mmCIF file with all atom_site columns, C-alpha atoms in Angstrom:
data_model
loop_
_atom_site.group_PDB
_atom_site.id
_atom_site.type_symbol
_atom_site.label_atom_id
_atom_site.label_alt_id
_atom_site.label_comp_id
_atom_site.label_asym_id
_atom_site.label_entity_id
_atom_site.label_seq_id
_atom_site.pdbx_PDB_ins_code
_atom_site.Cartn_x
_atom_site.Cartn_y
_atom_site.Cartn_z
_atom_site.occupancy
_atom_site.B_iso_or_equiv
_atom_site.pdbx_formal_charge
_atom_site.auth_seq_id
_atom_site.auth_comp_id
_atom_site.auth_asym_id
_atom_site.auth_atom_id
_atom_site.pdbx_PDB_model_num
ATOM 1   C CA . MET A 1 1   ? 129.456 141.431 88.599  1.00 41.00 ? 175 MET A CA 1
ATOM 2   C CA . VAL A 1 2   ? 127.707 139.162 85.784  1.00 45.00 ? 176 VAL A CA 1
ATOM 3   C CA . CYS A 1 3   ? 126.657 135.551 86.355  1.00 49.00 ? 177 CYS A CA 1
ATOM 4   C CA . LEU A 1 4   ? 126.235 133.192 83.594  1.00 49.00 ? 178 LEU A CA 1
ATOM 5   C CA . LEU A 1 5   ? 123.497 130.375 83.490  1.00 52.00 ? 179 LEU A CA 1
ATOM 6   C CA . ARG A 1 6   ? 123.077 128.038 80.628  1.00 52.00 ? 180 ARG A CA 1
ATOM 7   C CA . PHE A 1 7   ? 119.267 128.514 80.210  1.00 52.00 ? 181 PHE A CA 1
ATOM 8   C CA . THR A 1 8   ? 116.751 125.978 78.808  1.00 50.00 ? 182 THR A CA 1
ATOM 9   C CA . PRO A 1 9   ? 115.821 127.230 75.204  1.00 55.00 ? 183 PRO A CA 1
ATOM 10  C CA . GLN A 1 10  ? 112.139 127.880 76.552  1.00 62.00 ? 184 GLN A CA 1
ATOM 11  C CA . GLN A 1 11  ? 111.606 131.347 77.835  1.00 85.00 ? 185 GLN A CA 1
ATOM 12  C CA . VAL A 1 12  ? 112.569 131.781 81.508  1.00 87.00 ? 186 VAL A CA 1
ATOM 13  C CA . ARG A 1 13  ? 109.640 133.402 83.578  1.00 88.00 ? 187 ARG A CA 1
ATOM 14  C CA . GLY A 1 14  ? 111.110 133.711 87.144  1.00 92.00 ? 188 GLY A CA 1
ATOM 15  C CA . ILE A 1 15  ? 114.426 133.682 89.061  1.00 94.00 ? 189 ILE A CA 1
ATOM 16  C CA . CYS A 1 16  ? 115.267 133.581 92.840  1.00 94.00 ? 190 CYS A CA 1
ATOM 17  C CA . ILE A 1 17  ? 118.378 133.912 94.563  1.00 94.00 ? 191 ILE A CA 1
ATOM 18  C CA . CYS A 1 18  ? 118.587 130.742 97.220  1.00 94.00 ? 192 CYS A CA 1
ATOM 19  C CA . GLY A 1 19  ? 121.021 131.960 99.750  1.00 91.00 ? 193 GLY A CA 1
ATOM 20  C CA . ASP A 1 20  ? 124.490 130.735 99.345  1.00 90.00 ? 194 ASP A CA 1
ATOM 21  C CA . ALA A 1 21  ? 122.932 127.338 98.114  1.00 91.00 ? 195 ALA A CA 1
ATOM 22  C CA . GLY A 1 22  ? 122.437 128.729 94.262  1.00 94.00 ? 196 GLY A CA 1
ATOM 23  C CA . ILE A 1 23  ? 119.855 130.141 92.027  1.00 95.00 ? 197 ILE A CA 1
ATOM 24  C CA . ALA A 1 24  ? 116.437 128.841 90.917  1.00 96.00 ? 198 ALA A CA 1
ATOM 25  C CA . THR A 1 25  ? 114.752 129.729 87.584  1.00 95.00 ? 199 THR A CA 1
ATOM 26  C CA . SER A 1 26  ? 111.021 128.973 86.363  1.00 96.00 ? 200 SER A CA 1
ATOM 27  C CA . SER A 1 27  ? 110.284 128.362 82.701  1.00 94.00 ? 201 SER A CA 1
ATOM 28  C CA . ARG A 1 28  ? 107.408 128.345 80.020  1.00 93.00 ? 202 ARG A CA 1
ATOM 29  C CA . ASP A 1 29  ? 108.639 124.391 79.649  1.00 94.00 ? 203 ASP A CA 1
ATOM 30  C CA . ARG A 1 30  ? 106.990 123.874 82.973  1.00 95.00 ? 204 ARG A CA 1
ATOM 31  C CA . THR A 1 31  ? 109.905 123.102 84.896  1.00 96.00 ? 205 THR A CA 1
ATOM 32  C CA . VAL A 1 32  ? 111.786 124.651 87.924  1.00 97.00 ? 206 VAL A CA 1
ATOM 33  C CA . ARG A 1 33  ? 115.722 124.466 87.420  1.00 95.00 ? 207 ARG A CA 1
ATOM 34  C CA . PHE A 1 34  ? 118.165 124.615 90.246  1.00 95.00 ? 208 PHE A CA 1
ATOM 35  C CA . TRP A 1 35  ? 121.485 125.922 89.581  1.00 94.00 ? 209 TRP A CA 1
ATOM 36  C CA . THR A 1 36  ? 124.861 125.901 91.716  1.00 93.00 ? 210 THR A CA 1
ATOM 37  C CA . GLN A 1 37  ? 127.934 127.765 91.335  1.00 91.00 ? 211 GLN A CA 1
ATOM 38  C CA . HIS A 1 38  ? 130.518 126.111 88.999  1.00 89.00 ? 212 HIS A CA 1
ATOM 39  C CA . PRO A 1 39  ? 133.368 124.615 91.174  1.00 87.00 ? 213 PRO A CA 1
ATOM 40  C CA . GLU A 1 40  ? 136.140 126.305 89.202  1.00 90.00 ? 214 GLU A CA 1
ATOM 41  C CA . LYS A 1 41  ? 134.418 129.321 87.810  1.00 87.00 ? 215 LYS A CA 1
ATOM 42  C CA . LYS A 1 42  ? 132.916 131.573 90.444  1.00 79.00 ? 216 LYS A CA 1
ATOM 43  C CA . HIS A 1 43  ? 130.718 133.627 88.018  1.00 84.00 ? 217 HIS A CA 1
ATOM 44  C CA . GLU A 1 44  ? 129.167 130.651 86.277  1.00 89.00 ? 218 GLU A CA 1
ATOM 45  C CA . TYR A 1 45  ? 126.626 128.191 87.419  1.00 91.00 ? 219 TYR A CA 1
ATOM 46  C CA . VAL A 1 46  ? 125.894 125.053 86.279  1.00 93.00 ? 220 VAL A CA 1
ATOM 47  C CA . LEU A 1 47  ? 122.326 123.182 86.299  1.00 94.00 ? 221 LEU A CA 1
ATOM 48  C CA . SER A 1 48  ? 121.985 120.777 89.484  1.00 94.00 ? 222 SER A CA 1
ATOM 49  C CA . LYS A 1 49  ? 118.411 119.676 89.464  1.00 95.00 ? 223 LYS A CA 1
ATOM 50  C CA . THR A 1 50  ? 115.258 120.148 86.962  1.00 96.00 ? 224 THR A CA 1
ATOM 51  C CA . LEU A 1 51  ? 112.133 119.961 88.830  1.00 96.00 ? 225 LEU A CA 1
ATOM 52  C CA . VAL A 1 52  ? 109.163 118.661 87.316  1.00 97.00 ? 226 VAL A CA 1
ATOM 53  C CA . GLY A 1 53  ? 105.598 118.770 88.466  1.00 96.00 ? 227 GLY A CA 1
ATOM 54  C CA . HIS A 1 54  ? 103.807 121.704 86.724  1.00 97.00 ? 228 HIS A CA 1
ATOM 55  C CA . SER A 1 55  ? 101.209 121.104 84.245  1.00 96.00 ? 229 SER A CA 1
ATOM 56  C CA . SER A 1 56  ? 101.722 124.601 82.549  1.00 95.00 ? 230 SER A CA 1
ATOM 57  C CA . PHE A 1 57  ? 104.142 127.644 82.619  1.00 95.00 ? 231 PHE A CA 1
ATOM 58  C CA . VAL A 1 58  ? 105.680 128.144 85.621  1.00 97.00 ? 232 VAL A CA 1
ATOM 59  C CA . GLY A 1 59  ? 106.425 131.409 87.129  1.00 96.00 ? 233 GLY A CA 1
ATOM 60  C CA . PRO A 1 60  ? 107.228 133.120 90.657  1.00 97.00 ? 234 PRO A CA 1
ATOM 61  C CA . LEU A 1 61  ? 109.429 131.307 92.966  1.00 98.00 ? 235 LEU A CA 1
ATOM 62  C CA . ALA A 1 62  ? 110.359 131.853 96.502  1.00 98.00 ? 236 ALA A CA 1
ATOM 63  C CA . TRP A 1 63  ? 113.285 130.376 98.754  1.00 96.00 ? 237 TRP A CA 1
ATOM 64  C CA . ILE A 1 64  ? 112.815 128.615 101.914 1.00 94.00 ? 238 ILE A CA 1
ATOM 65  C CA . PRO A 1 65  ? 116.256 128.468 103.927 1.00 91.00 ? 239 PRO A CA 1
ATOM 66  C CA . PRO A 1 66  ? 117.728 125.233 105.475 1.00 91.00 ? 240 PRO A CA 1
ATOM 67  C CA . SER A 1 67  ? 115.931 123.714 108.188 1.00 90.00 ? 241 SER A CA 1
ATOM 68  C CA . ASP A 1 68  ? 115.187 120.387 109.888 1.00 91.00 ? 242 ASP A CA 1
ATOM 69  C CA . ARG A 1 69  ? 112.468 119.739 107.167 1.00 91.00 ? 243 ARG A CA 1
ATOM 70  C CA . PHE A 1 70  ? 114.484 120.928 104.463 1.00 92.00 ? 244 PHE A CA 1
ATOM 71  C CA . PRO A 1 71  ? 118.280 120.391 105.174 1.00 90.00 ? 245 PRO A CA 1
ATOM 72  C CA . GLU A 1 72  ? 119.308 121.830 101.815 1.00 89.00 ? 246 GLU A CA 1
ATOM 73  C CA . GLY A 1 73  ? 116.669 124.500 102.006 1.00 91.00 ? 247 GLY A CA 1
ATOM 74  C CA . GLY A 1 74  ? 113.109 124.495 99.725  1.00 94.00 ? 248 GLY A CA 1
ATOM 75  C CA . LEU A 1 75  ? 111.397 126.061 97.037  1.00 97.00 ? 249 LEU A CA 1
ATOM 76  C CA . VAL A 1 76  ? 108.117 127.306 96.343  1.00 98.00 ? 250 VAL A CA 1
ATOM 77  C CA . SER A 1 77  ? 106.859 127.755 92.948  1.00 98.00 ? 251 SER A CA 1
ATOM 78  C CA . GLY A 1 78  ? 103.697 129.006 91.425  1.00 97.00 ? 252 GLY A CA 1
ATOM 79  C CA . GLY A 1 79  ? 102.180 128.387 87.787  1.00 96.00 ? 253 GLY A CA 1
ATOM 80  C CA . MET A 1 80  ? 99.625  129.110 85.245  1.00 95.00 ? 254 MET A CA 1
ATOM 81  C CA . ASP A 1 81  ? 98.053  125.852 86.403  1.00 96.00 ? 255 ASP A CA 1
ATOM 82  C CA . THR A 1 82  ? 96.924  127.513 89.390  1.00 97.00 ? 256 THR A CA 1
ATOM 83  C CA . LEU A 1 83  ? 99.017  125.495 91.781  1.00 97.00 ? 257 LEU A CA 1
ATOM 84  C CA . VAL A 1 84  ? 101.452 126.368 94.473  1.00 98.00 ? 258 VAL A CA 1
ATOM 85  C CA . LEU A 1 85  ? 104.191 123.671 94.744  1.00 98.00 ? 259 LEU A CA 1
ATOM 86  C CA . LEU A 1 86  ? 106.556 123.388 97.692  1.00 98.00 ? 260 LEU A CA 1
ATOM 87  C CA . TRP A 1 87  ? 109.857 121.661 96.694  1.00 97.00 ? 261 TRP A CA 1
ATOM 88  C CA . ASP A 1 88  ? 112.494 119.737 98.742  1.00 95.00 ? 262 ASP A CA 1
ATOM 89  C CA . LEU A 1 89  ? 115.869 120.534 97.078  1.00 92.00 ? 263 LEU A CA 1
ATOM 90  C CA . HIS A 1 90  ? 117.646 117.551 98.702  1.00 91.00 ? 264 HIS A CA 1
ATOM 91  C CA . LYS A 1 91  ? 115.157 114.801 97.197  1.00 93.00 ? 265 LYS A CA 1
ATOM 92  C CA . GLY A 1 92  ? 114.147 116.873 94.019  1.00 93.00 ? 266 GLY A CA 1
ATOM 93  C CA . GLU A 1 93  ? 110.670 116.301 94.603  1.00 95.00 ? 267 GLU A CA 1
ATOM 94  C CA . VAL A 1 94  ? 107.347 118.086 95.383  1.00 97.00 ? 268 VAL A CA 1
ATOM 95  C CA . VAL A 1 95  ? 106.519 117.391 99.238  1.00 97.00 ? 269 VAL A CA 1
ATOM 96  C CA . GLU A 1 96  ? 103.279 119.486 99.052  1.00 97.00 ? 270 GLU A CA 1
ATOM 97  C CA . THR A 1 97  ? 100.525 120.682 96.458  1.00 97.00 ? 271 THR A CA 1
ATOM 98  C CA . MET A 1 98  ? 98.490  123.695 97.502  1.00 96.00 ? 272 MET A CA 1
ATOM 99  C CA . LYS A 1 99  ? 95.516  124.476 95.569  1.00 96.00 ? 273 LYS A CA 1
ATOM 100 C CA . GLY A 1 100 ? 92.843  126.886 96.153  1.00 93.00 ? 274 GLY A CA 1
ATOM 101 C CA . HIS A 1 101 ? 93.494  129.757 93.413  1.00 96.00 ? 275 HIS A CA 1
ATOM 102 C CA . THR A 1 102 ? 91.231  129.640 90.290  1.00 96.00 ? 276 THR A CA 1
ATOM 103 C CA . SER A 1 103 ? 93.520  131.721 88.024  1.00 95.00 ? 277 SER A CA 1
ATOM 104 C CA . GLN A 1 104 ? 97.279  131.755 87.485  1.00 95.00 ? 278 GLN A CA 1
ATOM 105 C CA . VAL A 1 105 ? 99.954  132.438 90.271  1.00 97.00 ? 279 VAL A CA 1
ATOM 106 C CA . THR A 1 106 ? 101.570 135.709 89.997  1.00 96.00 ? 280 THR A CA 1
ATOM 107 C CA . GLY A 1 107 ? 103.454 136.166 93.237  1.00 96.00 ? 281 GLY A CA 1
ATOM 108 C CA . LEU A 1 108 ? 105.058 134.041 96.080  1.00 97.00 ? 282 LEU A CA 1
ATOM 109 C CA . ALA A 1 109 ? 106.568 135.104 99.346  1.00 96.00 ? 283 ALA A CA 1
ATOM 110 C CA . VAL A 1 110 ? 107.672 133.103 102.261 1.00 95.00 ? 284 VAL A CA 1
ATOM 111 C CA . ASP A 1 111 ? 107.362 134.757 105.502 1.00 93.00 ? 285 ASP A CA 1
ATOM 112 C CA . ASN A 1 112 ? 109.723 134.532 108.792 1.00 89.00 ? 286 ASN A CA 1
ATOM 113 C CA . ASN A 1 113 ? 107.440 131.868 110.218 1.00 89.00 ? 287 ASN A CA 1
ATOM 114 C CA . GLY A 1 114 ? 107.803 129.920 107.135 1.00 89.00 ? 288 GLY A CA 1
ATOM 115 C CA . ASP A 1 115 ? 104.167 130.612 105.853 1.00 94.00 ? 289 ASP A CA 1
ATOM 116 C CA . ILE A 1 116 ? 103.957 130.633 102.099 1.00 96.00 ? 290 ILE A CA 1
ATOM 117 C CA . ILE A 1 117 ? 101.566 133.588 100.782 1.00 96.00 ? 291 ILE A CA 1
ATOM 118 C CA . SER A 1 118 ? 100.822 133.556 97.239  1.00 97.00 ? 292 SER A CA 1
ATOM 119 C CA . SER A 1 119 ? 98.941  135.893 95.084  1.00 96.00 ? 293 SER A CA 1
ATOM 120 C CA . SER A 1 120 ? 96.704  135.276 91.812  1.00 95.00 ? 294 SER A CA 1
ATOM 121 C CA . MET A 1 121 ? 94.709  136.963 89.117  1.00 90.00 ? 295 MET A CA 1
ATOM 122 C CA . ASP A 1 122 ? 91.710  135.623 90.896  1.00 87.00 ? 296 ASP A CA 1
ATOM 123 C CA . TRP A 1 123 ? 88.537  137.748 91.325  1.00 74.00 ? 297 TRP A CA 1
#
């Protein structure tokens, strides 16, 4: 099966399947975009939200399934700005900014306890 997304003209750096809610992409344009299934075309996705908060390229993404805190689920994004941002998809806003890396964030994961794990090019 092939799914179609209408991407931003900037280079997409990351993609994340968000359960049954949709697909998230990250880009060199400093945004995270959340895509939902087209109501009539099952193999096509349409832009639902554009999340703005990073000051540089955005790379890795991780999905947080729906919960009491995030009824529509959440996203975690990492960027070249060294930040890890936690997003509430319902609000389309950053709810937490995590600092600590001194170089770009290269990987993200969310474990079964909801803990966020990040990797970086730090020494």
